[in-house]
Coordinates of C-alpha atoms and ligand atoms in Angstrom, one line a residue:
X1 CA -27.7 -0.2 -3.6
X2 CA -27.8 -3.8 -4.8
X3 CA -26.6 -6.6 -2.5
X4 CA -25.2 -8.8 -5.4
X5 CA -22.6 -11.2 -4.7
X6 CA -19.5 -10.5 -7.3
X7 CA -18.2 -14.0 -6.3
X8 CA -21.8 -15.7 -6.2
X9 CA -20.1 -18.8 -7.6
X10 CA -18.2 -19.3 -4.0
X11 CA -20.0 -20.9 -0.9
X12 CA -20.5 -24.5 -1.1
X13 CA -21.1 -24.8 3.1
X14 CA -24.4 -23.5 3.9
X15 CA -24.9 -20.2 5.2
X16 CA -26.1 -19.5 8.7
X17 CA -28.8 -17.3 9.5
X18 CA -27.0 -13.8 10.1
X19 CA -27.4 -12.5 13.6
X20 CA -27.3 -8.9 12.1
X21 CA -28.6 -6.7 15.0
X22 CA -28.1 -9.2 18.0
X23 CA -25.8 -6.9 20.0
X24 CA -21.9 -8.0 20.9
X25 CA -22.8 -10.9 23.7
X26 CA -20.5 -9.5 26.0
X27 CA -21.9 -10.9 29.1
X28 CA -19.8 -14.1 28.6
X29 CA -16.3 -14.6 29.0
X30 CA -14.3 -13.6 25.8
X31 CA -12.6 -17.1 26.1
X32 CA -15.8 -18.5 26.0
X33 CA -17.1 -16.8 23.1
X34 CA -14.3 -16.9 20.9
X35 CA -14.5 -20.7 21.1
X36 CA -18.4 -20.9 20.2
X37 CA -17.2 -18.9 17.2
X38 CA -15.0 -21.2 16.0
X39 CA -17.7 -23.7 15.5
X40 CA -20.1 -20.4 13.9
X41 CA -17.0 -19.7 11.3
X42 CA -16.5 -23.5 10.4
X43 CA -19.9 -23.8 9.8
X44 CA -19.9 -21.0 7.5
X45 CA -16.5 -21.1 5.4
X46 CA -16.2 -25.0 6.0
X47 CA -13.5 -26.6 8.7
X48 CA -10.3 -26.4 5.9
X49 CA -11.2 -22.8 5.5
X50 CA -10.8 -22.1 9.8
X51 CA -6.9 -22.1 10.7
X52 CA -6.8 -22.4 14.2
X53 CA -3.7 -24.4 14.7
X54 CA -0.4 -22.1 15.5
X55 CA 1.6 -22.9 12.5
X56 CA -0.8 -22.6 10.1
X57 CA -1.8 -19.2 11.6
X58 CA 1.8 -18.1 12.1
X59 CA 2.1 -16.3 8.8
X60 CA -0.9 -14.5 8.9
X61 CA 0.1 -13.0 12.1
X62 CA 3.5 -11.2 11.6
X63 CA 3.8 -8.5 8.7
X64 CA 6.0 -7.9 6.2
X65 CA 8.6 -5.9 8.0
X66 CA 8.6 -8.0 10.8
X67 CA 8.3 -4.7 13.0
X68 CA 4.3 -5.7 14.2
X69 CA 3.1 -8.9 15.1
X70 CA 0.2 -10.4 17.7
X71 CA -1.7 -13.5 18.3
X72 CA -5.4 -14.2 16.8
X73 CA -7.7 -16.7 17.5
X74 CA -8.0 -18.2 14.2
X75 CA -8.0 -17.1 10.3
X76 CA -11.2 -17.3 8.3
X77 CA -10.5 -17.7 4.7
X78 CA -14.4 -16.5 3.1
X79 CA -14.9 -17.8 -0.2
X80 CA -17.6 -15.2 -1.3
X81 CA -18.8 -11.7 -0.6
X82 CA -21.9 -14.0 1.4
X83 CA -19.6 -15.7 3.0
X84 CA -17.9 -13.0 4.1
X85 CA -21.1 -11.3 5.4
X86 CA -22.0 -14.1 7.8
X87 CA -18.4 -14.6 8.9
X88 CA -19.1 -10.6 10.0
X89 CA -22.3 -11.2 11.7
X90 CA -21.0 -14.0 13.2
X91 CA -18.1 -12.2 14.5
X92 CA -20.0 -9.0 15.6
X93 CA -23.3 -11.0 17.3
X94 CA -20.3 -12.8 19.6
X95 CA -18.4 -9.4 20.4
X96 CA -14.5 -10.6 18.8
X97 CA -13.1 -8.1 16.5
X98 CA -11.4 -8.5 12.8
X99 CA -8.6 -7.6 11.5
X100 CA -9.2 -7.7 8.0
X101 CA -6.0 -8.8 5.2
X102 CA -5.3 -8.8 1.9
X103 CA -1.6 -9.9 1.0
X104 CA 0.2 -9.1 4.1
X105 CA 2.4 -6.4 2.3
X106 CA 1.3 -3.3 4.2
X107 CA 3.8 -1.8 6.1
X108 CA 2.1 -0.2 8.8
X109 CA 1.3 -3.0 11.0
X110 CA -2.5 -3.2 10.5
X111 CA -3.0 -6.0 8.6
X112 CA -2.0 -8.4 12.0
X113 CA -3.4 -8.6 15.1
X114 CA -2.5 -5.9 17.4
X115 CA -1.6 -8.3 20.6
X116 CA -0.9 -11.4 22.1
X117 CA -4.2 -11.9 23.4
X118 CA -5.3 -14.4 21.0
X119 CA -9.0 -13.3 21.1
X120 CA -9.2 -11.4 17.4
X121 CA -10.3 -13.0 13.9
X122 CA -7.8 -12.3 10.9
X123 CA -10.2 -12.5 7.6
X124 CA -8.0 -13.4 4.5
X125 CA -9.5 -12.2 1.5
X126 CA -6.9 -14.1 -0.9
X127 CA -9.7 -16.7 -2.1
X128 CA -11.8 -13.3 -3.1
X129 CA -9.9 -14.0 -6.6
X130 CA -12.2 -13.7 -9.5
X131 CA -11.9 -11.3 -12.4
X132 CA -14.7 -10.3 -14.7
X133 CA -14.6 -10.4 -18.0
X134 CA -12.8 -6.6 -18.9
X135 CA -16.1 -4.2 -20.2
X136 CA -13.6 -3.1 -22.9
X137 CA -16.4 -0.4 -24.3
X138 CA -15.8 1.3 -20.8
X139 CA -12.0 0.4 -20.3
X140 CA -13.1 -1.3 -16.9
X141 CA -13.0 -4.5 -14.9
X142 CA -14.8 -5.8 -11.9
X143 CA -12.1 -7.9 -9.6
X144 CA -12.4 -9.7 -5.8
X145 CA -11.1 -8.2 -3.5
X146 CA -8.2 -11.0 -2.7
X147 CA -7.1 -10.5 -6.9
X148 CA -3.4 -9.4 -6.9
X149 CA -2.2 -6.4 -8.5
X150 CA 0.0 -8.8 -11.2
X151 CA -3.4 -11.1 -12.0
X152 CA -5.1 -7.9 -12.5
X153 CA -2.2 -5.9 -15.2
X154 CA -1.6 -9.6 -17.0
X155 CA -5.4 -9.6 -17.2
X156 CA -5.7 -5.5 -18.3
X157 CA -2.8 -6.7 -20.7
X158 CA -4.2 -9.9 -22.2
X159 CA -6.8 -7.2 -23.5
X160 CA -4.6 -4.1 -24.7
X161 CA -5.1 -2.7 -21.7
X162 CA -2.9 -1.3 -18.3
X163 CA -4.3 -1.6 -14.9
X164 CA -1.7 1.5 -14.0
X165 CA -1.0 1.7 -10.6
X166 CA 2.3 -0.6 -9.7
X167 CA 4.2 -1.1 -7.0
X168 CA 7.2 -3.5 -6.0
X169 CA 4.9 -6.0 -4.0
X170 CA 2.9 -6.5 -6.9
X171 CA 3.0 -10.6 -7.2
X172 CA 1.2 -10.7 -3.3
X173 CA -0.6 -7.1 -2.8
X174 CA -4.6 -7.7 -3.7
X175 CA -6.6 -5.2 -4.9
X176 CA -8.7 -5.2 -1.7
X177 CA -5.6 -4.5 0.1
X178 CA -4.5 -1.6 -2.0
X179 CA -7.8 0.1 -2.1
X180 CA -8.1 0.4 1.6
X181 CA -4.5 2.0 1.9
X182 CA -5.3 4.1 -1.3
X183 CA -1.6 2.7 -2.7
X184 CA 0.3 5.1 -4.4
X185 CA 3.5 4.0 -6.3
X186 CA 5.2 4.3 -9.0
X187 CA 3.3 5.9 -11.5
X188 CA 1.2 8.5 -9.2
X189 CA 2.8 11.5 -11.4
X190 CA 0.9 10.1 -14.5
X191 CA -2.2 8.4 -13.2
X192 CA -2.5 8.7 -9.7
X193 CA -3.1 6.2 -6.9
X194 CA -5.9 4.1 -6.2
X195 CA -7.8 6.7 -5.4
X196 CA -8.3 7.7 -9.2
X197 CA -8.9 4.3 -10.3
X198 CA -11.8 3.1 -8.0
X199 CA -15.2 3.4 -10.0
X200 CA -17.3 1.9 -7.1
X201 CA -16.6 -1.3 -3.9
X202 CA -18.7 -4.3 -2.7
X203 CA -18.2 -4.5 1.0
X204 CA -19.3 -5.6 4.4
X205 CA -20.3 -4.0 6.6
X206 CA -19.4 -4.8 10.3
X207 CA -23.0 -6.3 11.2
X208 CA -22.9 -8.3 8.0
X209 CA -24.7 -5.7 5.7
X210 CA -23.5 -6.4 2.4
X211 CA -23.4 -2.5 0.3
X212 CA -22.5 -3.0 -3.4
X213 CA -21.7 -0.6 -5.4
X214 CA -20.2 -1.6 -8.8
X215 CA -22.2 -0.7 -12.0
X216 CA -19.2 1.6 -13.2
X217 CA -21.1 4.9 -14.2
X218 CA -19.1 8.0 -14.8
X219 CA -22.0 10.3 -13.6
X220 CA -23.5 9.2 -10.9
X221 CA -24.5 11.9 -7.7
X222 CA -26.9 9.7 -5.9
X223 CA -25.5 11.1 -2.0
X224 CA -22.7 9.8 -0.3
X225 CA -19.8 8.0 -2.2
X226 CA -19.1 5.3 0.1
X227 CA -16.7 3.7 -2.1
X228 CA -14.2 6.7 -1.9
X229 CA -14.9 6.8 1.6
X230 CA -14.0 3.5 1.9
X231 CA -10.8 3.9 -0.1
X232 CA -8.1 4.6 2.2
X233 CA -10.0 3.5 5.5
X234 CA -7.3 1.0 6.5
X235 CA -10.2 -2.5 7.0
X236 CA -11.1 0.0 9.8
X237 CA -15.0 0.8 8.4
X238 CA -16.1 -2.5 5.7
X239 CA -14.3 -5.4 4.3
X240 CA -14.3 -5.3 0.7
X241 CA -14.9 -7.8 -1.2
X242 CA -14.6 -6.6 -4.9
X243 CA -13.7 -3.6 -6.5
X244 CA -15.0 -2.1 -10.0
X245 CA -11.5 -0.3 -11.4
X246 CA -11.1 2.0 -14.6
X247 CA -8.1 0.8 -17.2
X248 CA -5.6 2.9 -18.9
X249 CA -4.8 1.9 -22.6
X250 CA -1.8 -0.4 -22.9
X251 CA 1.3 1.6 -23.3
X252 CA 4.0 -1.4 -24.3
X253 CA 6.7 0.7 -25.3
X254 CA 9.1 1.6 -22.6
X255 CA 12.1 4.0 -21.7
X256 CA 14.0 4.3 -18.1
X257 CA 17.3 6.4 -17.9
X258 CA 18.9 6.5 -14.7
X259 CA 21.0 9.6 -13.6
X260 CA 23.5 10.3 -11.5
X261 CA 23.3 14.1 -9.9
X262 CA 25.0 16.1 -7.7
X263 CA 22.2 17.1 -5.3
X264 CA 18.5 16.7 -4.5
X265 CA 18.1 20.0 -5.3
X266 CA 19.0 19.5 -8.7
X267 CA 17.1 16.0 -9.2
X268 CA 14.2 18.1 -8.4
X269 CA 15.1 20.8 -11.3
X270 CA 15.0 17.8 -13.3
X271 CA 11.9 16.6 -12.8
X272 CA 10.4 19.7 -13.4
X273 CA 12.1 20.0 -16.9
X274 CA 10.9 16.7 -18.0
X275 CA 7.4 17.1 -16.4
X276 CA 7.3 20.1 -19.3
X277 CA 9.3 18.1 -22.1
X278 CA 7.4 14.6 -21.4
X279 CA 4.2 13.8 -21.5
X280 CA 4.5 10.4 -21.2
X281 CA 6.7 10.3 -18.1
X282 CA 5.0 8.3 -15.7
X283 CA 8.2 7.4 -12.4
X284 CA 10.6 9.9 -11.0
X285 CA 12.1 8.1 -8.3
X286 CA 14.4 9.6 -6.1
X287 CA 17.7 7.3 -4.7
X288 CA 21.4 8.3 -2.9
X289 CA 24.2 6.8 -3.1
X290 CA 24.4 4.9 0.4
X291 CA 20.7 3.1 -0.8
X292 CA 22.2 2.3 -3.7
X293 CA 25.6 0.9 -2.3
X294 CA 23.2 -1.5 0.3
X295 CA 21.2 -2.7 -3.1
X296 CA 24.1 -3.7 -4.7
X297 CA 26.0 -5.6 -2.2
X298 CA 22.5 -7.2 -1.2
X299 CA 21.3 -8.4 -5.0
X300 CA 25.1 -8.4 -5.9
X301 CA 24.7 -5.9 -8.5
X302 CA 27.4 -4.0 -10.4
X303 CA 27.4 -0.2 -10.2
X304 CA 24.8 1.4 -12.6
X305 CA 27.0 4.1 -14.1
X306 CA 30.5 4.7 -14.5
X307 CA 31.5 6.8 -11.2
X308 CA 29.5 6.8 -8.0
X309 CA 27.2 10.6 -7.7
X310 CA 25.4 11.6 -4.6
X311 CA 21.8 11.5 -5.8
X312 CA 20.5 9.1 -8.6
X313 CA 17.0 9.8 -10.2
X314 CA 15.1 7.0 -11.9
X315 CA 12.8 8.1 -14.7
X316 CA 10.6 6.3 -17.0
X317 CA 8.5 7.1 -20.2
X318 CA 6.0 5.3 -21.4
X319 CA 3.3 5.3 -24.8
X320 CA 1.9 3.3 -27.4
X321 CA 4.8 3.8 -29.8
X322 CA 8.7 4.3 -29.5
X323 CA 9.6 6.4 -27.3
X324 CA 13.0 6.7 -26.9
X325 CA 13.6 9.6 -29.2
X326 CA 11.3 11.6 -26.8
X327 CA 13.3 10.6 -23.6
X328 CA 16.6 11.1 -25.2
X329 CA 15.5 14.6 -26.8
X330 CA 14.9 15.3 -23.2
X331 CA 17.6 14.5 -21.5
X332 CA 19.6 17.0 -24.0
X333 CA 18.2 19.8 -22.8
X334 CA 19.4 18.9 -19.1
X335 CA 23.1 19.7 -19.7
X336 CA 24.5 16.1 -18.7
X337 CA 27.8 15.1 -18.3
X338 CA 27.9 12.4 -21.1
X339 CA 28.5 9.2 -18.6
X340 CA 26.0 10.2 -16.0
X341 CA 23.2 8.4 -17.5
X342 CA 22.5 4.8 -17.7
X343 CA 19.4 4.3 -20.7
X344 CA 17.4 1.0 -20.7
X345 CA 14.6 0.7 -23.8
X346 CA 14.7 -3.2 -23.7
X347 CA 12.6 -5.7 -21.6
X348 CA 15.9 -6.3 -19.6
X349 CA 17.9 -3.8 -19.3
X350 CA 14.6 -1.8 -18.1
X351 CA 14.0 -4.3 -15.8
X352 CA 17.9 -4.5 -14.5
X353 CA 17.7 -0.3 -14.2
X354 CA 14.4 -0.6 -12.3
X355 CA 16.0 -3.2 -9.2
X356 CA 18.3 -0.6 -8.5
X357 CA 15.2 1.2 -7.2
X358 CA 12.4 -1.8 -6.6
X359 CA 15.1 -3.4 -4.5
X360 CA 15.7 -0.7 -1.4
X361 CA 12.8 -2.2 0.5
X362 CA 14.1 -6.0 1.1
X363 CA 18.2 -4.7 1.1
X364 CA 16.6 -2.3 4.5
X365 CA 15.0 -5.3 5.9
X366 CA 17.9 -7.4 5.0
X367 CA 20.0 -5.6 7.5
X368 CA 17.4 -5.0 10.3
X369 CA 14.2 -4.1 10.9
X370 CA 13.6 -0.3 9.9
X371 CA 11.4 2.3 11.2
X372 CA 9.5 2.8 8.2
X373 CA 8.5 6.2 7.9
X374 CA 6.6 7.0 4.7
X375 CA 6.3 10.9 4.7
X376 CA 5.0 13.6 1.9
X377 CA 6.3 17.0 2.0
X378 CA 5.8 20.3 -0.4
X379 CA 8.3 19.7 -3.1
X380 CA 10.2 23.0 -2.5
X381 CA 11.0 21.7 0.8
X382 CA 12.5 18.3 0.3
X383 CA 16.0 19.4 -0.2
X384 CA 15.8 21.4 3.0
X385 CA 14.0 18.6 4.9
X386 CA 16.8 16.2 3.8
X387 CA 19.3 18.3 5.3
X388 CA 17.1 18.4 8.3
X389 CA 16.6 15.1 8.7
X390 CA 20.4 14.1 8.3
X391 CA 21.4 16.0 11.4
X392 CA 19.0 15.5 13.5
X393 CA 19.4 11.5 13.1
X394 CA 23.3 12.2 13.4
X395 CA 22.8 14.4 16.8
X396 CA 19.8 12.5 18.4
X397 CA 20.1 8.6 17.2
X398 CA 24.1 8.7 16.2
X399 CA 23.7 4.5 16.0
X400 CA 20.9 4.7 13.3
X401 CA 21.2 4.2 9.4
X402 CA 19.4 6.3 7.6
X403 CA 18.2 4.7 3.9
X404 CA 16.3 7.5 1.5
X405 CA 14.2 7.0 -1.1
X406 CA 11.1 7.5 -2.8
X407 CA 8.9 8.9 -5.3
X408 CA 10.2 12.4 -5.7
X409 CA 7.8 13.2 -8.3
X410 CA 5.2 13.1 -5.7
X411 CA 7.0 14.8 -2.8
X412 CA 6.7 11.3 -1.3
X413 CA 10.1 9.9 0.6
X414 CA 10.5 7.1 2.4
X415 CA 12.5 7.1 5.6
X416 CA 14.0 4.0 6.9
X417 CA 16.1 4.0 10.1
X418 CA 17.3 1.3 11.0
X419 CA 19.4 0.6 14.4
X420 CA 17.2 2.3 17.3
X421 CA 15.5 -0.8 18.7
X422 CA 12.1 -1.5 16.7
X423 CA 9.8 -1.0 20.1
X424 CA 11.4 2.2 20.5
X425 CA 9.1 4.9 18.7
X426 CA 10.9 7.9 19.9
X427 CA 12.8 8.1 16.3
X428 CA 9.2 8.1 14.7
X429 CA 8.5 10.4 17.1
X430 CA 11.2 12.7 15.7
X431 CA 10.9 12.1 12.4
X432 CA 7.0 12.4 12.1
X433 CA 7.2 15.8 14.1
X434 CA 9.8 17.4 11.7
X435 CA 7.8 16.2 8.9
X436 CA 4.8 18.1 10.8
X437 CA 7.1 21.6 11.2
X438 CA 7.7 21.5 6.9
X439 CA 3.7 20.8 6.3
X440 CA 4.1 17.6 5.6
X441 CA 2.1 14.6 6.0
X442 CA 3.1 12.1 8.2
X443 CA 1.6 9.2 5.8
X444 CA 2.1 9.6 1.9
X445 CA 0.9 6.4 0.8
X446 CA 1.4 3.4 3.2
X447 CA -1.3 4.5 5.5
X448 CA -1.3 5.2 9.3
X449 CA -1.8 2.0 10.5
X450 CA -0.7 1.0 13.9
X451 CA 2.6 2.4 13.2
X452 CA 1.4 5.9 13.4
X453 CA -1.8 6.1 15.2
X454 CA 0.0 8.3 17.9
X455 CA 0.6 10.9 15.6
X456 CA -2.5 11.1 13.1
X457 CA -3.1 14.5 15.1
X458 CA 0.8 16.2 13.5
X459 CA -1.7 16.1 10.2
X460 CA -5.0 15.9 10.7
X461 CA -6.7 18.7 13.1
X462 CA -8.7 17.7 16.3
X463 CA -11.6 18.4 14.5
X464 CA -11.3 15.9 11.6
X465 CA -10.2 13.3 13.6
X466 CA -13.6 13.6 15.7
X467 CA -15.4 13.5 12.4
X468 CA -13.7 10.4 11.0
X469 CA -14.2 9.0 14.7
X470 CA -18.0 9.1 14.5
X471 CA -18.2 7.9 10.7
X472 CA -16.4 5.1 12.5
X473 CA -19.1 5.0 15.3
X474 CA -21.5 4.8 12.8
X475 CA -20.9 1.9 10.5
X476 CA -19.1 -0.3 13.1
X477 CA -20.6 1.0 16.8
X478 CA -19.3 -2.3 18.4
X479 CA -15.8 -1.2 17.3
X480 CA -15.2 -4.9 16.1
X481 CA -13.1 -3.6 12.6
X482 CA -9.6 -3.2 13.4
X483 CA -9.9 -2.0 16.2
X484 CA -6.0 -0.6 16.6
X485 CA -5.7 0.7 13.1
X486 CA -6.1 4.4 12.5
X487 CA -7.2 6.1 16.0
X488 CA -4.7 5.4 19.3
X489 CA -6.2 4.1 22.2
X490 CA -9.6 3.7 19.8
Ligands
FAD1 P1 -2.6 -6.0 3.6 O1 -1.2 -5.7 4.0 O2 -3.1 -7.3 3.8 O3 -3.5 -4.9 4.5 C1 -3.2 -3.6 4.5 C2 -4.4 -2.8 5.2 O4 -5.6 -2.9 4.4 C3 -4.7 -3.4 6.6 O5 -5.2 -2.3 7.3 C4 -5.8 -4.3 6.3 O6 -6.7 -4.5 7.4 C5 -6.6 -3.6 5.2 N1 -7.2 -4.5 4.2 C6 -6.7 -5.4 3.4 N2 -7.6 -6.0 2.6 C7 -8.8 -5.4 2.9 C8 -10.1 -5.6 2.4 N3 -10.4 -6.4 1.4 N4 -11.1 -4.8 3.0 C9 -10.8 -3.9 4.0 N5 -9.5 -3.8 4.5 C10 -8.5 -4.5 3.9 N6 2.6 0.7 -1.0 C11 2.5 1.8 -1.8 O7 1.5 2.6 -1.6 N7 3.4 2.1 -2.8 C12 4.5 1.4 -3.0 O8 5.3 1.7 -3.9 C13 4.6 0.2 -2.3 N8 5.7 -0.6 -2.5 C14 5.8 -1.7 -1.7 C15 6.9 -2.5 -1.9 C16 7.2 -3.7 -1.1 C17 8.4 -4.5 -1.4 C18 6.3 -4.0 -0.1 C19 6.5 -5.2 0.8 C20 5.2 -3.1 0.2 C21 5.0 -2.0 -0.6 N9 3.9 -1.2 -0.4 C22 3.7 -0.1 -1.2 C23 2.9 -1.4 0.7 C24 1.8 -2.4 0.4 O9 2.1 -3.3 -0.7 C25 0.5 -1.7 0.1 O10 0.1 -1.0 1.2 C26 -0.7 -2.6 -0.4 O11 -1.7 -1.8 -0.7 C27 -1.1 -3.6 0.7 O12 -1.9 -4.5 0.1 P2 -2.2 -5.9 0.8 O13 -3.2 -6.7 0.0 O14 -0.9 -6.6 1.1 O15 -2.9 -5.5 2.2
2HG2 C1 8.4 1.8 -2.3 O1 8.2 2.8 -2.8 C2 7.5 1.3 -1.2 O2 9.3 1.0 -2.6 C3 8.2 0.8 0.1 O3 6.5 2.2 -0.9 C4 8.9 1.9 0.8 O4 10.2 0.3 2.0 C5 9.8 1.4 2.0 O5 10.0 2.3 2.8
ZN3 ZN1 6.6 3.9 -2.1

């Protein structure tokens, strides 16, 4: 490991010493201590960089669905990957924990703090926001942590190269943020989630240890990968503070054609034929026509197609030249009626085919706030589980509204419900265990969060979850790292 600072330019307040193995000092009051670490943080990230006051903490502490929300003591806003390491051991030597955030935009409640106590530290890593120059011999690019997914593709782009993963939030999710929910989105089918991208992390650990990671090589078995184990770990083991990511040639030419079906079923026999006939499909996202109706009447847009159809299925292609012959060869083969599909190859008509999908997020917040349930199942078995799902919300929660989407390419739906009230889990409850009964996993790519830490054990076995508890113990024994993320009652 080397312990070099990817944003070394950052600190201009000097550093304090790091207390790294001083023990929480639990023997005084929490009050007490929280307010002696105020003056520790100030004196490390500088007083503008310390939000203390309630309205300038207030957005920092509810999240995006407006489902989870808490009280911290203040915000730290680090400047560098050293800042961030003495903000840590700061943090850790005085016993208050840290709920690490990126852009706010996860949907699982773990980027807030989990109560009204006022005694935790939310770090921001938004001002983590440099971007290397692109190592275009390897098709790769160092980024902070706090870089949002846009800067990055507009950076990928301004080179002739695609930074693939994308997802509707894309203007406020950092990179930080999506590597420690492993983001999926909506091009998974094509080039995976974060996962796939993620050559090697910077982070910090919760004494302060800084582990860096980032030269890039594509062999490399020195023991442990710590970067993968860090991807997908929910700010619950390291904060991150940048991220060394692979790049996908540009692929500038674009083709979307929306369909209208008659049945998941058959949106699934669809996929399947284009998966054969298209190598360059990269999204087949999966609406019906109740999602569709809230979209329209919430962005005031007019109806996609000529006649409403049960099921609508959002596919795009993608390459280096023209490809519209490719996606219009293979939408022959599928036997359509002539005006069930709506074909976009321009800039804005793609983008005017894509908000009928992008938009179902903000239309279910628009009219409540929504269970948000984010569930993978075998593909075989989403018809069935659709069915399922319908009538056991209709029997057991008869004043919910059910709005169903998602990336049907990967299995991957999204369940909102909206109606039951929000601090009522017994609908997640429901849901999560008929997920459980098809195989399913109860968390395809938002993460489990606080949302589901009840129910981590419907897909992950006793066992595992005692192994992933005592990596935990390991690299943050205090429990100081967000501490209600991942594990109930951890
Ligand atoms: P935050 O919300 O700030 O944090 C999320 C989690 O990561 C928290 O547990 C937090 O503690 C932790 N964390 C954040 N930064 C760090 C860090 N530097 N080090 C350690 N831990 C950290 N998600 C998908 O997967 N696919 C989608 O298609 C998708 N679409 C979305 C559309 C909309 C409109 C919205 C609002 C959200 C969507 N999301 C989607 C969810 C969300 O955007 C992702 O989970 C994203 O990865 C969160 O990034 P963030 O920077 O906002 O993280
Ligand atoms: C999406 O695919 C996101 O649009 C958000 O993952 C899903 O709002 C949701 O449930
Ligand atoms: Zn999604």
């Amino acid at each position: 490991m080397n312990s070099s600072d990817h944003n070394h330019g950052g600190p201009t307040s000097p550093l304090r010493p790091a207390a790294r193995h001083a023990s929480p000092g639990a023997t005084l009051p929490l009050a007490v201590r929280v307010e002696a670490l105020e003056e520790d943080l100030v004196g490390i990230v500088g007083r503008p960089n310390v939000l203390s006051d309630a309205e300038l903490r207030a957005p920092y502490e509810v999240d995006w669905t407006r489902r989870f929300a808490g009280r911290c003591a203040m915000v730290a806003r680090p400047g560098s990957t050293a800042e961030v390491a003495a903000v840590l051991a700061a943090c850790c030597a005085r016993g208050v924990s840290v709920v690490p955030q990126g852009g706010n935009t996860g949907l699982v409640g773990a980027s807030v703090p989990p109560d009204d106590s006022g005694t935790c530290v939310v770090v921001s890593t938004r001002r983590l926001s440099k971007i290397d120059p692109i190592d275009k011999a390897a098709s790769q690019v160092t980024v902070g942590a706090g870089v949002t997914l846009a800067a990055l593709q507009n950076a990928a782009a301004a080179e002739g190269f695609a930074f693939p993963v994308d997802l509707a939030a894309r203007d406020s999710a950092t990179v930080g943020g999506m590597v420690a929910t492993n983001a999926g989105g909506l091009h998974v089918i094509r080039y995976g989630a974060m996962r796939q991208r993620v050559l090697g992390v910077e982070a910090v650990l919760a004494d302060g240890t800084v582990i860096s990671h980032l030269g890039g090589l594509l062999k490399d078995n020195t023991g442990y990968d710590l970067s993968q184990l860090l991807v997908g770990s929910e700010g619950t083991l390291a904060i991150i503070t940048a991220i060394r990511v692979s790049l996908v040639p540009e692929t500038p030419h674009r083709a979307v054609a929306l369909l209208g079906l008659e049945s998941t079923s058959r949106a699934l026999d669809v996929i399947d034929k284009l998966r054969a006939n298209l190598p360059g499909l990269q999204a087949a996202e999966l609406f019906f026509e109740d999602g569709l109706a809230l979209v329209r009447s919430h962005a005031r847009l007019g109806p996609p197609l000529a006649r409403a159809y049960p099921v609508y299925l959002l596919v795009e292609v993608a390459g280096r030249v023209d490809c519209t012959d490719d996606l219009l060869n293979a939408l022959t083969v599928l036997d359509l009626p002539e005006d069930a599909a709506a074909i976009g190859v321009d800039t804005s008509t793609v983008t005017k085919l894509w908000e009928y999908r992008e938009r179902h997020t903000e239309a279910v917040s628009a009219i409540g706030i929504p269970h948000k349930l984010d569930v993978t199942l075998p593909q075989s078995h989403l018809p069935r589980f659709e069915k399922d799902l319908r009538s056991l919300l209709a029997g057991r929660f008869p004043e919910a509204t059910l709005v169903l989407f998602g990336h049907a390419g990967d299995g991957n739906l999204h369940v909102n419900v909206v109606g039951p009230d929000p601090n009522d889990d017994a609908v997640d409850e429901a849901v999560l265990t008929l997920v459980a009964s098809f195989g399913g996993s109860i968390s395809a790519e938002h993460g489990i969060g606080r949302a589901k830490a009840r129910w981590l054990g419907l897909s992950r076995s006793a066992s595992e979850i005692t192994a992933m508890k005592a990596i935990k113990a390991a690299l943050d024994p205090y429990g100081i790292l967000n501490p209600a993320a991942l594990f109930a009652g951890a």
